[in-house]
Every structure is written in structure tokens, then in C-alpha cells.
Amino acid sequence: MRLRPSPEVSVAVSPQVSVLSLLVDAVAARRRGLPERWRRRIRESVGAEGQQACRPLGVPGHSVAPDTIVPLPPVADASVESQIAWLLDMRPDALLDDMEQAYGPERVPEHWRWAAERPRRWLNGYASAVSDVWSAIRPLWERAQPLLDLEVERVGTAVVRGALDALLGTLSERIRFADGSLYMSDQEPARYDLGRRRLVLVPMLSGPDATILNLDLPGYVWIAYPLRRADALWLGADPARRAAEELASMLGPARAGLLASLARPTTMGQLATLAGTVPSAITYHCDRLEAAGLICRERRGREVWILRTRRGHEIIDLFSR
């Protein structure tokens, strides 16, 4: 998806999108990295009608689905309960209209045929599945609130500081930002242009490989991605320990360590001592960090001092939130 320079970006928190991701992973069996014990727990929480309704979401080779799977968009700040009520109140022919919008006026794909022939039954079954999964994961969602708050702050800070390119590169391994475009892994790829629309980022409680996109709306597009450090919640560990590992995964362990150690200006000799090596051994890494705009070098008398640039501070800040 092509982005215009300095696009309007916001962040939204939607428990329904997280519920959808977990339904797809655990119930529809499109695995996205959810720990097995949680996959089993979520799958076993969903009744037979709910499991039937979720089957179309896991069919291999297909990713396009009716918008009804998230009946109230993430920007609406709607509760899961209001999403369920909407599904139960929805007219069956509205679901059929939604399918026509998603797939065109021709016959719906085979894997959605059952739902098209029994729209009321599908809506009731899907609402039941959403309710069952929400009951199973609501305590975990509540424990995730501090991480969600940090992610909202991280996105806001990146937007204000003009570090959107760095932010977009950290959303997911399935999302890449380069040359003004977002590249997102999808089973049914297509080209899009953000145009004047707003980009809404939606962190979700999910497996690490999950992404959910809606790029067709007129006023905005939304992209849901795994909440940073949520794996610690699934596994019951401390999420803060992930920060250094995530920075190292982007820069490499050596350069990440050097950048992290530059909280204040440091000479090459001091930096080498901190790294446990000699100055000549870190010159290459400093060259690469400088080329990326993360550090700069200043000669002061006989010594060369290394300083983090503003961009370098922003990168550290993004990964420490």
C-alpha cells in the first residue's frame, strides 16, 4: 500500500479484533503462533454452532471476508458486547449484501456458501463464538491493558516526532515498510493507495504471526498487528525483558548494544571498553550506525566522541516503551 508523505496516523484499541484473531488461529485452525495450551483452551470454549460459523475464516488460500466479522469498526471504540448485540440484531439480507460487496454480484465463494444459504444461523453462530472466546480471554485482555497503554503512547510519540518509518518497520514480521510503501504478507495480494485516508493502527492480543487488514474503507484503512511483548502474557513471563531482544533483532546484537550504551556522549575508547573490545573492532559497527543516521562522530582535540542522534534516541525510545 502506497503512503503519501506525512500521512494522518492514529491508534485504536479494539477487543473485537483480538477476538477475531484468536478465533481464526484456534477455532478456524489458521495457525498464527498462539501457544498450544491457549489454542486448545480457546477452541474448547467454543460451542458447535460457533465452530461451524468460523470454518470459512480458516480456508487455505483465502483472506478476503465480509466486513461483518468486525461489525463495528475498530475506530468506533466498541465493546465486544456491543459487537455481539449488533450481530444478533443484524438482518440476514444485510449479511448477503455484505458478501456481495466483498465478492461481487456473482456467487459467493464455496467456503462461504453455507453461511449465504443460512445467514441467520451463521450470524447467531458467529455471535456465539465471539461471546465464548471473549469469556475465555477477558481476564488476559484486562492484564494486557498496561501493554496496550504503552503501545498507544509509543505510536503517538513516533507520529509526533516524525519517526513513522521506524515505527512501521516494527509492527510485525509480516509487515515491511520501504520506499514510502507498506508491504503486507497476504494470501490474496493486491495493490492499494492510502491517498488522503487516515491510517489506523490496531494492536491486538494474538499470535505473533497474525495480521488483520481492511484497506477498502472510504475514510480510513486499519491494520491490526500483534501487541508488542504479548508473548510474555501468554507464557506468564515479564514483558519488559523483550525490549533488548527486539532492538537486537532489528539492528543486530552488536550494534544494538552499542546504540543502547550511548545514553550520553562517549569516546571511541570508552565505547570499546563498554563493549569489551578494542576501538578498531567497533569501527565497522559505528560506520553502519552512522550511515543509518543513528549516531554521529565529533572530534574534540585528540579524541573522537560518539553521540546518538535525535533519530537514535527515538529508536531507543520506541523499543523501551
PDB file of C-alpha atoms in Angstrom:
ATOM      1  CA  MET A   1       0.000   0.000   0.000  1.00  0.00           C
ATOM      2  CA  ARG A   2       1.443   3.330  -1.075  1.00  0.00           C
ATOM      3  CA  LEU A   3       1.530   6.015   1.631  1.00  0.00           C
ATOM      4  CA  ARG A   4       1.568   9.729   0.975  1.00  0.00           C
ATOM      5  CA  PRO A   5       4.244  11.802   2.758  1.00  0.00           C
ATOM      6  CA  SER A   6       3.292  12.506   6.385  1.00  0.00           C
ATOM      7  CA  PRO A   7       0.013  10.567   6.419  1.00  0.00           C
ATOM      8  CA  GLU A   8      -2.518  11.022   9.195  1.00  0.00           C
ATOM      9  CA  VAL A   9      -1.986   8.144  11.635  1.00  0.00           C
ATOM     10  CA  SER A  10      -3.921   7.163  14.748  1.00  0.00           C
ATOM     11  CA  VAL A  11      -4.124   4.156  17.041  1.00  0.00           C
ATOM     12  CA  ALA A  12      -7.230   2.312  18.235  1.00  0.00           C
ATOM     13  CA  VAL A  13      -7.792  -0.414  20.821  1.00  0.00           C
ATOM     14  CA  SER A  14     -10.431  -2.968  19.820  1.00  0.00           C
ATOM     15  CA  PRO A  15     -11.005  -6.176  21.791  1.00  0.00           C
ATOM     16  CA  GLN A  16     -13.198  -7.482  18.946  1.00  0.00           C
ATOM     17  CA  VAL A  17     -10.232  -7.552  16.559  1.00  0.00           C
ATOM     18  CA  SER A  18      -8.264  -9.579  19.103  1.00  0.00           C
ATOM     19  CA  VAL A  19     -11.191 -11.979  19.486  1.00  0.00           C
ATOM     20  CA  LEU A  20     -11.342 -12.390  15.690  1.00  0.00           C
ATOM     21  CA  SER A  21      -7.621 -13.131  15.512  1.00  0.00           C
ATOM     22  CA  LEU A  22      -7.918 -15.788  18.210  1.00  0.00           C
ATOM     23  CA  LEU A  23     -10.963 -17.332  16.523  1.00  0.00           C
ATOM     24  CA  VAL A  24      -9.037 -17.623  13.275  1.00  0.00           C
ATOM     25  CA  ASP A  25      -5.985 -19.125  14.988  1.00  0.00           C
ATOM     26  CA  ALA A  26      -7.625 -21.518  17.455  1.00  0.00           C
ATOM     27  CA  VAL A  27     -11.059 -22.335  16.025  1.00  0.00           C
ATOM     28  CA  ALA A  28     -10.662 -21.916  12.257  1.00  0.00           C
ATOM     29  CA  ALA A  29      -7.199 -23.558  12.522  1.00  0.00           C
ATOM     30  CA  ARG A  30      -5.267 -20.919  10.581  1.00  0.00           C
ATOM     31  CA  ARG A  31      -2.291 -21.046  12.905  1.00  0.00           C
ATOM     32  CA  ARG A  32      -0.626 -17.751  13.720  1.00  0.00           C
ATOM     33  CA  GLY A  33       1.687 -18.702  16.564  1.00  0.00           C
ATOM     34  CA  LEU A  34      -0.679 -18.882  19.516  1.00  0.00           C
ATOM     35  CA  PRO A  35       0.745 -21.112  22.288  1.00  0.00           C
ATOM     36  CA  GLU A  36      -0.810 -24.567  22.057  1.00  0.00           C
ATOM     37  CA  ARG A  37      -2.320 -24.566  25.539  1.00  0.00           C
ATOM     38  CA  TRP A  38      -4.157 -21.323  24.772  1.00  0.00           C
ATOM     39  CA  ARG A  39      -5.200 -22.562  21.328  1.00  0.00           C
ATOM     40  CA  ARG A  40      -6.709 -25.643  22.928  1.00  0.00           C
ATOM     41  CA  ARG A  41      -8.364 -23.643  25.703  1.00  0.00           C
ATOM     42  CA  ILE A  42      -9.968 -21.209  23.250  1.00  0.00           C
ATOM     43  CA  ARG A  43     -11.044 -23.930  20.835  1.00  0.00           C
ATOM     44  CA  GLU A  44     -12.671 -25.946  23.608  1.00  0.00           C
ATOM     45  CA  SER A  45     -14.545 -22.880  24.860  1.00  0.00           C
ATOM     46  CA  VAL A  46     -16.474 -22.506  21.580  1.00  0.00           C
ATOM     47  CA  GLY A  47     -19.672 -24.487  21.030  1.00  0.00           C
ATOM     48  CA  ALA A  48     -20.556 -26.496  17.924  1.00  0.00           C
ATOM     49  CA  GLU A  49     -22.573 -23.739  16.206  1.00  0.00           C
ATOM     50  CA  GLY A  50     -19.771 -21.254  16.789  1.00  0.00           C
ATOM     51  CA  GLN A  51     -17.175 -23.625  15.370  1.00  0.00           C
ATOM     52  CA  GLN A  52     -19.343 -24.171  12.291  1.00  0.00           C
ATOM     53  CA  ALA A  53     -19.637 -20.415  11.746  1.00  0.00           C
ATOM     54  CA  CYS A  54     -15.862 -19.919  11.991  1.00  0.00           C
ATOM     55  CA  ARG A  55     -14.859 -22.517   9.404  1.00  0.00           C
ATOM     56  CA  PRO A  56     -14.848 -20.133   6.411  1.00  0.00           C
ATOM     57  CA  LEU A  57     -12.231 -17.986   8.161  1.00  0.00           C
ATOM     58  CA  GLY A  58      -9.583 -20.714   8.001  1.00  0.00           C
ATOM     59  CA  VAL A  59      -9.887 -21.976   4.414  1.00  0.00           C
ATOM     60  CA  PRO A  60      -6.374 -22.058   2.847  1.00  0.00           C
ATOM     61  CA  GLY A  61      -5.649 -19.612   0.057  1.00  0.00           C
ATOM     62  CA  HIS A  62      -8.325 -17.100   1.032  1.00  0.00           C
ATOM     63  CA  SER A  63      -8.081 -13.989   3.195  1.00  0.00           C
ATOM     64  CA  VAL A  64     -10.950 -11.780   1.986  1.00  0.00           C
ATOM     65  CA  ALA A  65     -14.012 -11.944   4.250  1.00  0.00           C
ATOM     66  CA  PRO A  66     -17.198  -9.906   4.729  1.00  0.00           C
ATOM     67  CA  ASP A  67     -16.835  -6.846   6.952  1.00  0.00           C
ATOM     68  CA  THR A  68     -19.443  -8.419   9.246  1.00  0.00           C
ATOM     69  CA  ILE A  69     -16.690 -10.339  11.043  1.00  0.00           C
ATOM     70  CA  VAL A  70     -15.878  -6.968  12.679  1.00  0.00           C
ATOM     71  CA  PRO A  71     -19.375  -5.443  12.572  1.00  0.00           C
ATOM     72  CA  LEU A  72     -18.400  -2.217  14.340  1.00  0.00           C
ATOM     73  CA  PRO A  73     -15.042  -0.898  13.042  1.00  0.00           C
ATOM     74  CA  PRO A  74     -12.112  -0.529  15.462  1.00  0.00           C
ATOM     75  CA  VAL A  75     -12.253   3.265  15.373  1.00  0.00           C
ATOM     76  CA  ALA A  76     -15.714   3.107  16.992  1.00  0.00           C
ATOM     77  CA  ASP A  77     -14.178   2.080  20.363  1.00  0.00           C
ATOM     78  CA  ALA A  78     -16.967  -0.505  20.712  1.00  0.00           C
ATOM     79  CA  SER A  79     -17.107  -3.196  23.382  1.00  0.00           C
ATOM     80  CA  VAL A  80     -17.297  -6.872  22.488  1.00  0.00           C
ATOM     81  CA  GLU A  81     -20.776  -6.952  23.995  1.00  0.00           C
ATOM     82  CA  SER A  82     -21.946  -4.263  21.561  1.00  0.00           C
ATOM     83  CA  GLN A  83     -20.402  -6.212  18.678  1.00  0.00           C
ATOM     84  CA  ILE A  84     -22.335  -9.331  19.753  1.00  0.00           C
ATOM     85  CA  ALA A  85     -25.577  -7.352  20.052  1.00  0.00           C
ATOM     86  CA  TRP A  86     -25.030  -5.933  16.569  1.00  0.00           C
ATOM     87  CA  LEU A  87     -24.587  -9.422  15.114  1.00  0.00           C
ATOM     88  CA  LEU A  88     -27.731 -10.716  16.807  1.00  0.00           C
ATOM     89  CA  ASP A  89     -29.772  -7.719  15.604  1.00  0.00           C
ATOM     90  CA  MET A  90     -28.386  -7.740  12.060  1.00  0.00           C
ATOM     91  CA  ARG A  91     -30.850  -8.541   9.289  1.00  0.00           C
ATOM     92  CA  PRO A  92     -29.950 -11.693   7.294  1.00  0.00           C
ATOM     93  CA  ASP A  93     -30.164  -9.816   3.988  1.00  0.00           C
ATOM     94  CA  ALA A  94     -27.607  -7.304   5.327  1.00  0.00           C
ATOM     95  CA  LEU A  95     -25.115 -10.164   5.597  1.00  0.00           C
ATOM     96  CA  LEU A  96     -25.880 -11.133   1.997  1.00  0.00           C
ATOM     97  CA  ASP A  97     -25.335  -7.519   0.896  1.00  0.00           C
ATOM     98  CA  ASP A  98     -22.017  -7.532   2.746  1.00  0.00           C
ATOM     99  CA  MET A  99     -20.965 -10.704   0.943  1.00  0.00           C
ATOM    100  CA  GLU A 100     -21.864  -9.152  -2.404  1.00  0.00           C
ATOM    101  CA  GLN A 101     -19.748  -6.126  -1.554  1.00  0.00           C
ATOM    102  CA  ALA A 102     -16.820  -8.378  -0.618  1.00  0.00           C
ATOM    103  CA  TYR A 103     -17.027 -10.799  -3.551  1.00  0.00           C
ATOM    104  CA  GLY A 104     -19.053  -9.044  -6.241  1.00  0.00           C
ATOM    105  CA  PRO A 105     -22.501  -9.819  -7.637  1.00  0.00           C
ATOM    106  CA  GLU A 106     -21.556 -13.336  -8.711  1.00  0.00           C
ATOM    107  CA  ARG A 107     -21.967 -16.357  -6.450  1.00  0.00           C
ATOM    108  CA  VAL A 108     -20.082 -16.209  -3.186  1.00  0.00           C
ATOM    109  CA  PRO A 109     -17.016 -18.464  -2.812  1.00  0.00           C
ATOM    110  CA  GLU A 110     -17.667 -22.095  -1.967  1.00  0.00           C
ATOM    111  CA  HIS A 111     -16.376 -21.795   1.581  1.00  0.00           C
ATOM    112  CA  TRP A 112     -18.949 -19.046   2.348  1.00  0.00           C
ATOM    113  CA  ARG A 113     -21.853 -20.818   0.611  1.00  0.00           C
ATOM    114  CA  TRP A 114     -23.146 -22.432   3.822  1.00  0.00           C
ATOM    115  CA  ALA A 115     -23.370 -19.018   5.510  1.00  0.00           C
ATOM    116  CA  ALA A 116     -25.018 -17.429   2.463  1.00  0.00           C
ATOM    117  CA  GLU A 117     -27.724 -20.092   2.474  1.00  0.00           C
ATOM    118  CA  ARG A 118     -28.308 -19.792   6.245  1.00  0.00           C
ATOM    119  CA  PRO A 119     -27.463 -16.159   7.098  1.00  0.00           C
ATOM    120  CA  ARG A 120     -29.460 -16.009  10.339  1.00  0.00           C
ATOM    121  CA  ARG A 121     -27.925 -19.225  11.593  1.00  0.00           C
ATOM    122  CA  TRP A 122     -24.435 -18.028  10.679  1.00  0.00           C
ATOM    123  CA  LEU A 123     -24.917 -14.681  12.453  1.00  0.00           C
ATOM    124  CA  ASN A 124     -26.143 -16.422  15.607  1.00  0.00           C
ATOM    125  CA  GLY A 125     -23.318 -18.956  15.485  1.00  0.00           C
ATOM    126  CA  TYR A 126     -20.637 -16.328  14.934  1.00  0.00           C
ATOM    127  CA  ALA A 127     -22.037 -14.173  17.751  1.00  0.00           C
ATOM    128  CA  SER A 128     -21.912 -17.244  19.997  1.00  0.00           C
ATOM    129  CA  ALA A 129     -18.269 -17.908  19.056  1.00  0.00           C
ATOM    130  CA  VAL A 130     -17.298 -14.294  19.763  1.00  0.00           C
ATOM    131  CA  SER A 131     -19.018 -14.458  23.155  1.00  0.00           C
ATOM    132  CA  ASP A 132     -17.339 -17.756  24.072  1.00  0.00           C
ATOM    133  CA  VAL A 133     -13.850 -16.568  23.153  1.00  0.00           C
ATOM    134  CA  TRP A 134     -14.309 -13.249  24.924  1.00  0.00           C
ATOM    135  CA  SER A 135     -15.297 -15.083  28.107  1.00  0.00           C
ATOM    136  CA  ALA A 136     -12.156 -17.210  27.829  1.00  0.00           C
ATOM    137  CA  ILE A 137      -9.665 -14.395  27.256  1.00  0.00           C
ATOM    138  CA  ARG A 138     -11.201 -11.396  29.005  1.00  0.00           C
ATOM    139  CA  PRO A 139      -9.005 -11.739  32.132  1.00  0.00           C
ATOM    140  CA  LEU A 140      -5.927 -11.821  29.902  1.00  0.00           C
ATOM    141  CA  TRP A 141      -7.163  -8.784  27.975  1.00  0.00           C
ATOM    142  CA  GLU A 142      -7.518  -6.891  31.240  1.00  0.00           C
ATOM    143  CA  ARG A 143      -3.953  -7.830  32.217  1.00  0.00           C
ATOM    144  CA  ALA A 144      -2.801  -6.567  28.820  1.00  0.00           C
ATOM    145  CA  GLN A 145      -4.025  -3.015  29.492  1.00  0.00           C
ATOM    146  CA  PRO A 146      -0.621  -1.654  30.599  1.00  0.00           C
ATOM    147  CA  LEU A 147       0.963  -3.006  27.410  1.00  0.00           C
ATOM    148  CA  LEU A 148      -1.852  -1.549  25.305  1.00  0.00           C
ATOM    149  CA  ASP A 149      -1.399   1.831  27.006  1.00  0.00           C
ATOM    150  CA  LEU A 150       2.328   1.721  26.297  1.00  0.00           C
ATOM    151  CA  GLU A 151       1.683   0.858  22.659  1.00  0.00           C
ATOM    152  CA  VAL A 152      -0.735   3.761  22.260  1.00  0.00           C
ATOM    153  CA  GLU A 153       1.925   6.042  23.742  1.00  0.00           C
ATOM    154  CA  ARG A 154       4.628   4.534  21.513  1.00  0.00           C
ATOM    155  CA  VAL A 155       2.615   5.140  18.350  1.00  0.00           C
ATOM    156  CA  GLY A 156       1.730   8.669  19.416  1.00  0.00           C
ATOM    157  CA  THR A 157       5.343   9.500  20.214  1.00  0.00           C
ATOM    158  CA  ALA A 158       6.542   8.181  16.867  1.00  0.00           C
ATOM    159  CA  VAL A 159       3.956  10.219  14.976  1.00  0.00           C
ATOM    160  CA  VAL A 160       4.738  13.441  16.854  1.00  0.00           C
ATOM    161  CA  ARG A 161       8.494  13.012  16.436  1.00  0.00           C
ATOM    162  CA  GLY A 162       8.322  12.174  12.750  1.00  0.00           C
ATOM    163  CA  ALA A 163       9.618   8.636  13.276  1.00  0.00           C
ATOM    164  CA  LEU A 164       6.771   6.911  11.444  1.00  0.00           C
ATOM    165  CA  ASP A 165       9.111   4.962   9.158  1.00  0.00           C
ATOM    166  CA  ALA A 166      10.858   3.413  12.161  1.00  0.00           C
ATOM    167  CA  LEU A 167       7.517   2.643  13.807  1.00  0.00           C
ATOM    168  CA  LEU A 168       6.012   0.940  10.754  1.00  0.00           C
ATOM    169  CA  GLY A 169       9.067  -1.282  10.494  1.00  0.00           C
ATOM    170  CA  THR A 170       8.421  -2.681  13.979  1.00  0.00           C
ATOM    171  CA  LEU A 171       4.744  -3.664  13.718  1.00  0.00           C
ATOM    172  CA  SER A 172       5.149  -7.255  12.563  1.00  0.00           C
ATOM    173  CA  GLU A 173       7.484  -9.560  10.698  1.00  0.00           C
ATOM    174  CA  ARG A 174       4.670  -9.831   8.138  1.00  0.00           C
ATOM    175  CA  ILE A 175       4.682  -6.066   7.519  1.00  0.00           C
ATOM    176  CA  ARG A 176       7.573  -4.223   5.888  1.00  0.00           C
ATOM    177  CA  PHE A 177       7.947  -0.515   5.185  1.00  0.00           C
ATOM    178  CA  ALA A 178      10.225   0.633   2.372  1.00  0.00           C
ATOM    179  CA  ASP A 179      10.317   3.463  -0.170  1.00  0.00           C
ATOM    180  CA  GLY A 180       7.102   5.011   1.058  1.00  0.00           C
ATOM    181  CA  SER A 181       5.051   1.814   0.867  1.00  0.00           C
ATOM    182  CA  LEU A 182       3.792  -0.800   3.308  1.00  0.00           C
ATOM    183  CA  TYR A 183       4.262  -4.379   2.136  1.00  0.00           C
ATOM    184  CA  MET A 184       1.977  -6.832   3.925  1.00  0.00           C
ATOM    185  CA  SER A 185       2.020 -10.600   3.532  1.00  0.00           C
ATOM    186  CA  ASP A 186      -1.372 -11.829   2.331  1.00  0.00           C
ATOM    187  CA  GLN A 187      -2.822 -14.882   0.587  1.00  0.00           C
ATOM    188  CA  GLU A 188      -4.737 -12.666  -1.860  1.00  0.00           C
ATOM    189  CA  PRO A 189      -2.275  -9.827  -2.607  1.00  0.00           C
ATOM    190  CA  ALA A 190      -3.318  -6.579  -4.263  1.00  0.00           C
ATOM    191  CA  ARG A 191      -2.083  -3.002  -4.657  1.00  0.00           C
ATOM    192  CA  TYR A 192      -3.604  -0.131  -2.720  1.00  0.00           C
ATOM    193  CA  ASP A 193      -3.022   3.581  -2.280  1.00  0.00           C
ATOM    194  CA  LEU A 194      -3.736   5.221   1.063  1.00  0.00           C
ATOM    195  CA  GLY A 195      -4.485   8.508  -0.683  1.00  0.00           C
ATOM    196  CA  ARG A 196      -5.967  11.071   1.697  1.00  0.00           C
ATOM    197  CA  ARG A 197      -7.357   8.423   4.011  1.00  0.00           C
ATOM    198  CA  ARG A 198      -6.278   8.007   7.621  1.00  0.00           C
ATOM    199  CA  LEU A 199      -4.134   5.041   8.677  1.00  0.00           C
ATOM    200  CA  VAL A 200      -5.427   3.441  11.888  1.00  0.00           C
ATOM    201  CA  LEU A 201      -3.110   1.044  13.729  1.00  0.00           C
ATOM    202  CA  VAL A 202      -4.787  -1.544  15.952  1.00  0.00           C
ATOM    203  CA  PRO A 203      -2.583  -3.524  18.371  1.00  0.00           C
ATOM    204  CA  MET A 204      -4.168  -6.870  19.188  1.00  0.00           C
ATOM    205  CA  LEU A 205      -3.737  -9.747  21.593  1.00  0.00           C
ATOM    206  CA  SER A 206      -2.835 -12.535  19.185  1.00  0.00           C
ATOM    207  CA  GLY A 207      -0.230 -14.976  17.998  1.00  0.00           C
ATOM    208  CA  PRO A 208       2.987 -13.339  16.735  1.00  0.00           C
ATOM    209  CA  ASP A 209       2.243 -14.089  13.066  1.00  0.00           C
ATOM    210  CA  ALA A 210      -1.272 -12.619  12.974  1.00  0.00           C
ATOM    211  CA  THR A 211      -2.304  -9.572  10.968  1.00  0.00           C
ATOM    212  CA  ILE A 212      -5.788  -8.365  10.022  1.00  0.00           C
ATOM    213  CA  LEU A 213      -6.342  -5.640   7.430  1.00  0.00           C
ATOM    214  CA  ASN A 214      -9.192  -3.625   5.995  1.00  0.00           C
ATOM    215  CA  LEU A 215      -7.891  -1.466   3.160  1.00  0.00           C
ATOM    216  CA  ASP A 216     -11.158  -0.776   1.301  1.00  0.00           C
ATOM    217  CA  LEU A 217     -12.974   1.693   3.557  1.00  0.00           C
ATOM    218  CA  PRO A 218     -13.511   5.199   2.159  1.00  0.00           C
ATOM    219  CA  GLY A 219     -12.271   7.374   5.022  1.00  0.00           C
ATOM    220  CA  TYR A 220      -9.549   5.270   6.603  1.00  0.00           C
ATOM    221  CA  VAL A 221      -7.790   1.925   6.492  1.00  0.00           C
ATOM    222  CA  TRP A 222      -6.996  -0.146   9.555  1.00  0.00           C
ATOM    223  CA  ILE A 223      -4.181  -2.577  10.161  1.00  0.00           C
ATOM    224  CA  ALA A 224      -4.187  -4.857  13.201  1.00  0.00           C
ATOM    225  CA  TYR A 225      -0.876  -6.279  14.357  1.00  0.00           C
ATOM    226  CA  PRO A 226       0.407  -8.273  17.355  1.00  0.00           C
ATOM    227  CA  LEU A 227       0.726  -6.310  20.575  1.00  0.00           C
ATOM    228  CA  ARG A 228       4.387  -5.935  21.468  1.00  0.00           C
ATOM    229  CA  ARG A 229       5.562  -8.288  24.231  1.00  0.00           C
ATOM    230  CA  ALA A 230       2.207 -10.040  24.410  1.00  0.00           C
ATOM    231  CA  ASP A 231       4.041 -13.361  24.226  1.00  0.00           C
ATOM    232  CA  ALA A 232       5.050 -12.729  27.827  1.00  0.00           C
ATOM    233  CA  LEU A 233       1.369 -12.605  28.775  1.00  0.00           C
ATOM    234  CA  TRP A 234       0.630 -15.906  27.034  1.00  0.00           C
ATOM    235  CA  LEU A 235       3.614 -17.524  28.721  1.00  0.00           C
ATOM    236  CA  GLY A 236       3.273 -15.761  32.072  1.00  0.00           C
ATOM    237  CA  ALA A 237       6.671 -14.030  31.841  1.00  0.00           C
ATOM    238  CA  ASP A 238       7.846 -10.425  32.336  1.00  0.00           C
ATOM    239  CA  PRO A 239       7.167  -8.480  29.108  1.00  0.00           C
ATOM    240  CA  ALA A 240       9.864  -5.885  29.789  1.00  0.00           C
ATOM    241  CA  ARG A 241      12.679  -8.341  29.061  1.00  0.00           C
ATOM    242  CA  ARG A 242      11.686  -8.414  25.387  1.00  0.00           C
ATOM    243  CA  ALA A 243      12.808  -4.848  24.631  1.00  0.00           C
ATOM    244  CA  ALA A 244      16.530  -5.552  24.216  1.00  0.00           C
ATOM    245  CA  GLU A 245      15.836  -8.663  22.140  1.00  0.00           C
ATOM    246  CA  GLU A 246      13.548  -6.730  19.788  1.00  0.00           C
ATOM    247  CA  LEU A 247      16.121  -3.976  19.250  1.00  0.00           C
ATOM    248  CA  ALA A 248      18.791  -6.609  18.608  1.00  0.00           C
ATOM    249  CA  SER A 249      16.573  -8.330  16.057  1.00  0.00           C
ATOM    250  CA  MET A 250      16.416  -5.103  14.036  1.00  0.00           C
ATOM    251  CA  LEU A 251      19.994  -3.815  14.339  1.00  0.00           C
ATOM    252  CA  GLY A 252      21.915  -6.948  15.247  1.00  0.00           C
ATOM    253  CA  PRO A 253      23.174  -7.660  18.772  1.00  0.00           C
ATOM    254  CA  ALA A 254      26.471  -5.759  18.477  1.00  0.00           C
ATOM    255  CA  ARG A 255      25.013  -2.545  17.053  1.00  0.00           C
ATOM    256  CA  ALA A 256      22.007  -2.672  19.356  1.00  0.00           C
ATOM    257  CA  GLY A 257      24.333  -2.920  22.341  1.00  0.00           C
ATOM    258  CA  LEU A 258      26.454  -0.017  21.126  1.00  0.00           C
ATOM    259  CA  LEU A 259      23.454   2.217  20.476  1.00  0.00           C
ATOM    260  CA  ALA A 260      21.912   1.369  23.845  1.00  0.00           C
ATOM    261  CA  SER A 261      25.155   2.246  25.652  1.00  0.00           C
ATOM    262  CA  LEU A 262      25.231   5.768  24.174  1.00  0.00           C
ATOM    263  CA  ALA A 263      22.891   7.363  26.688  1.00  0.00           C
ATOM    264  CA  ARG A 264      25.451  10.189  26.823  1.00  0.00           C
ATOM    265  CA  PRO A 265      28.366  11.152  24.510  1.00  0.00           C
ATOM    266  CA  THR A 266      31.208   8.649  24.754  1.00  0.00           C
ATOM    267  CA  THR A 267      34.695   8.424  23.291  1.00  0.00           C
ATOM    268  CA  MET A 268      35.623   5.566  20.983  1.00  0.00           C
ATOM    269  CA  GLY A 269      37.930   4.260  23.682  1.00  0.00           C
ATOM    270  CA  GLN A 270      35.219   4.313  26.345  1.00  0.00           C
ATOM    271  CA  LEU A 271      32.757   2.675  23.956  1.00  0.00           C
ATOM    272  CA  ALA A 272      35.237  -0.087  23.207  1.00  0.00           C
ATOM    273  CA  THR A 273      35.737  -0.660  26.929  1.00  0.00           C
ATOM    274  CA  LEU A 274      31.988  -0.948  27.449  1.00  0.00           C
ATOM    275  CA  ALA A 275      31.833  -3.449  24.591  1.00  0.00           C
ATOM    276  CA  GLY A 276      34.796  -5.396  25.965  1.00  0.00           C
ATOM    277  CA  THR A 277      36.920  -4.965  22.840  1.00  0.00           C
ATOM    278  CA  VAL A 278      39.325  -2.537  21.118  1.00  0.00           C
ATOM    279  CA  PRO A 279      38.318   0.598  19.150  1.00  0.00           C
ATOM    280  CA  SER A 280      39.256  -0.897  15.791  1.00  0.00           C
ATOM    281  CA  ALA A 281      36.834  -3.772  16.381  1.00  0.00           C
ATOM    282  CA  ILE A 282      33.799  -1.494  16.691  1.00  0.00           C
ATOM    283  CA  THR A 283      34.641   0.921  13.870  1.00  0.00           C
ATOM    284  CA  TYR A 284      32.630  -1.057  11.308  1.00  0.00           C
ATOM    285  CA  HIS A 285      29.540  -1.139  13.509  1.00  0.00           C
ATOM    286  CA  CYS A 286      29.830   2.593  14.173  1.00  0.00           C
ATOM    287  CA  ASP A 287      30.135   3.188  10.423  1.00  0.00           C
ATOM    288  CA  ARG A 288      26.861   1.328   9.853  1.00  0.00           C
ATOM    289  CA  LEU A 289      25.068   3.117  12.704  1.00  0.00           C
ATOM    290  CA  GLU A 290      26.268   6.459  11.361  1.00  0.00           C
ATOM    291  CA  ALA A 291      25.123   5.571   7.832  1.00  0.00           C
ATOM    292  CA  ALA A 292      21.683   4.825   9.265  1.00  0.00           C
ATOM    293  CA  GLY A 293      21.583   8.237  10.921  1.00  0.00           C
ATOM    294  CA  LEU A 294      21.552   6.795  14.435  1.00  0.00           C
ATOM    295  CA  ILE A 295      24.888   8.175  15.663  1.00  0.00           C
ATOM    296  CA  CYS A 296      27.342  10.902  14.700  1.00  0.00           C
ATOM    297  CA  ARG A 297      31.033  11.392  15.429  1.00  0.00           C
ATOM    298  CA  GLU A 298      32.737  14.556  16.650  1.00  0.00           C
ATOM    299  CA  ARG A 299      36.461  15.196  17.003  1.00  0.00           C
ATOM    300  CA  ARG A 300      37.310  17.033  20.199  1.00  0.00           C
ATOM    301  CA  GLY A 301      41.023  17.593  20.376  1.00  0.00           C
ATOM    302  CA  ARG A 302      42.725  14.232  20.040  1.00  0.00           C
ATOM    303  CA  GLU A 303      39.636  12.181  20.789  1.00  0.00           C
ATOM    304  CA  VAL A 304      36.649  11.123  18.683  1.00  0.00           C
ATOM    305  CA  TRP A 305      33.352  11.259  20.538  1.00  0.00           C
ATOM    306  CA  ILE A 306      30.296   9.206  19.595  1.00  0.00           C
ATOM    307  CA  LEU A 307      26.835  10.703  20.102  1.00  0.00           C
ATOM    308  CA  ARG A 308      23.354   9.393  19.495  1.00  0.00           C
ATOM    309  CA  THR A 309      21.453  11.488  17.002  1.00  0.00           C
ATOM    310  CA  ARG A 310      17.858  12.510  17.590  1.00  0.00           C
ATOM    311  CA  ARG A 311      16.852   9.586  15.400  1.00  0.00           C
ATOM    312  CA  GLY A 312      18.989   7.253  17.518  1.00  0.00           C
ATOM    313  CA  HIS A 313      17.270   8.446  20.689  1.00  0.00           C
ATOM    314  CA  GLU A 314      13.883   7.926  19.028  1.00  0.00           C
ATOM    315  CA  ILE A 315      14.753   4.337  18.099  1.00  0.00           C
ATOM    316  CA  ILE A 316      15.809   3.561  21.672  1.00  0.00           C
ATOM    317  CA  ASP A 317      12.658   5.244  22.966  1.00  0.00           C
ATOM    318  CA  LEU A 318      10.429   3.231  20.636  1.00  0.00           C
ATOM    319  CA  PHE A 319      11.872  -0.053  21.829  1.00  0.00           C
ATOM    320  CA  SER A 320      11.878   0.819  25.513  1.00  0.00           C
ATOM    321  CA  ARG A 321       8.181   1.718  25.728  1.00  0.00           C
TER     322      ARG A 321
END
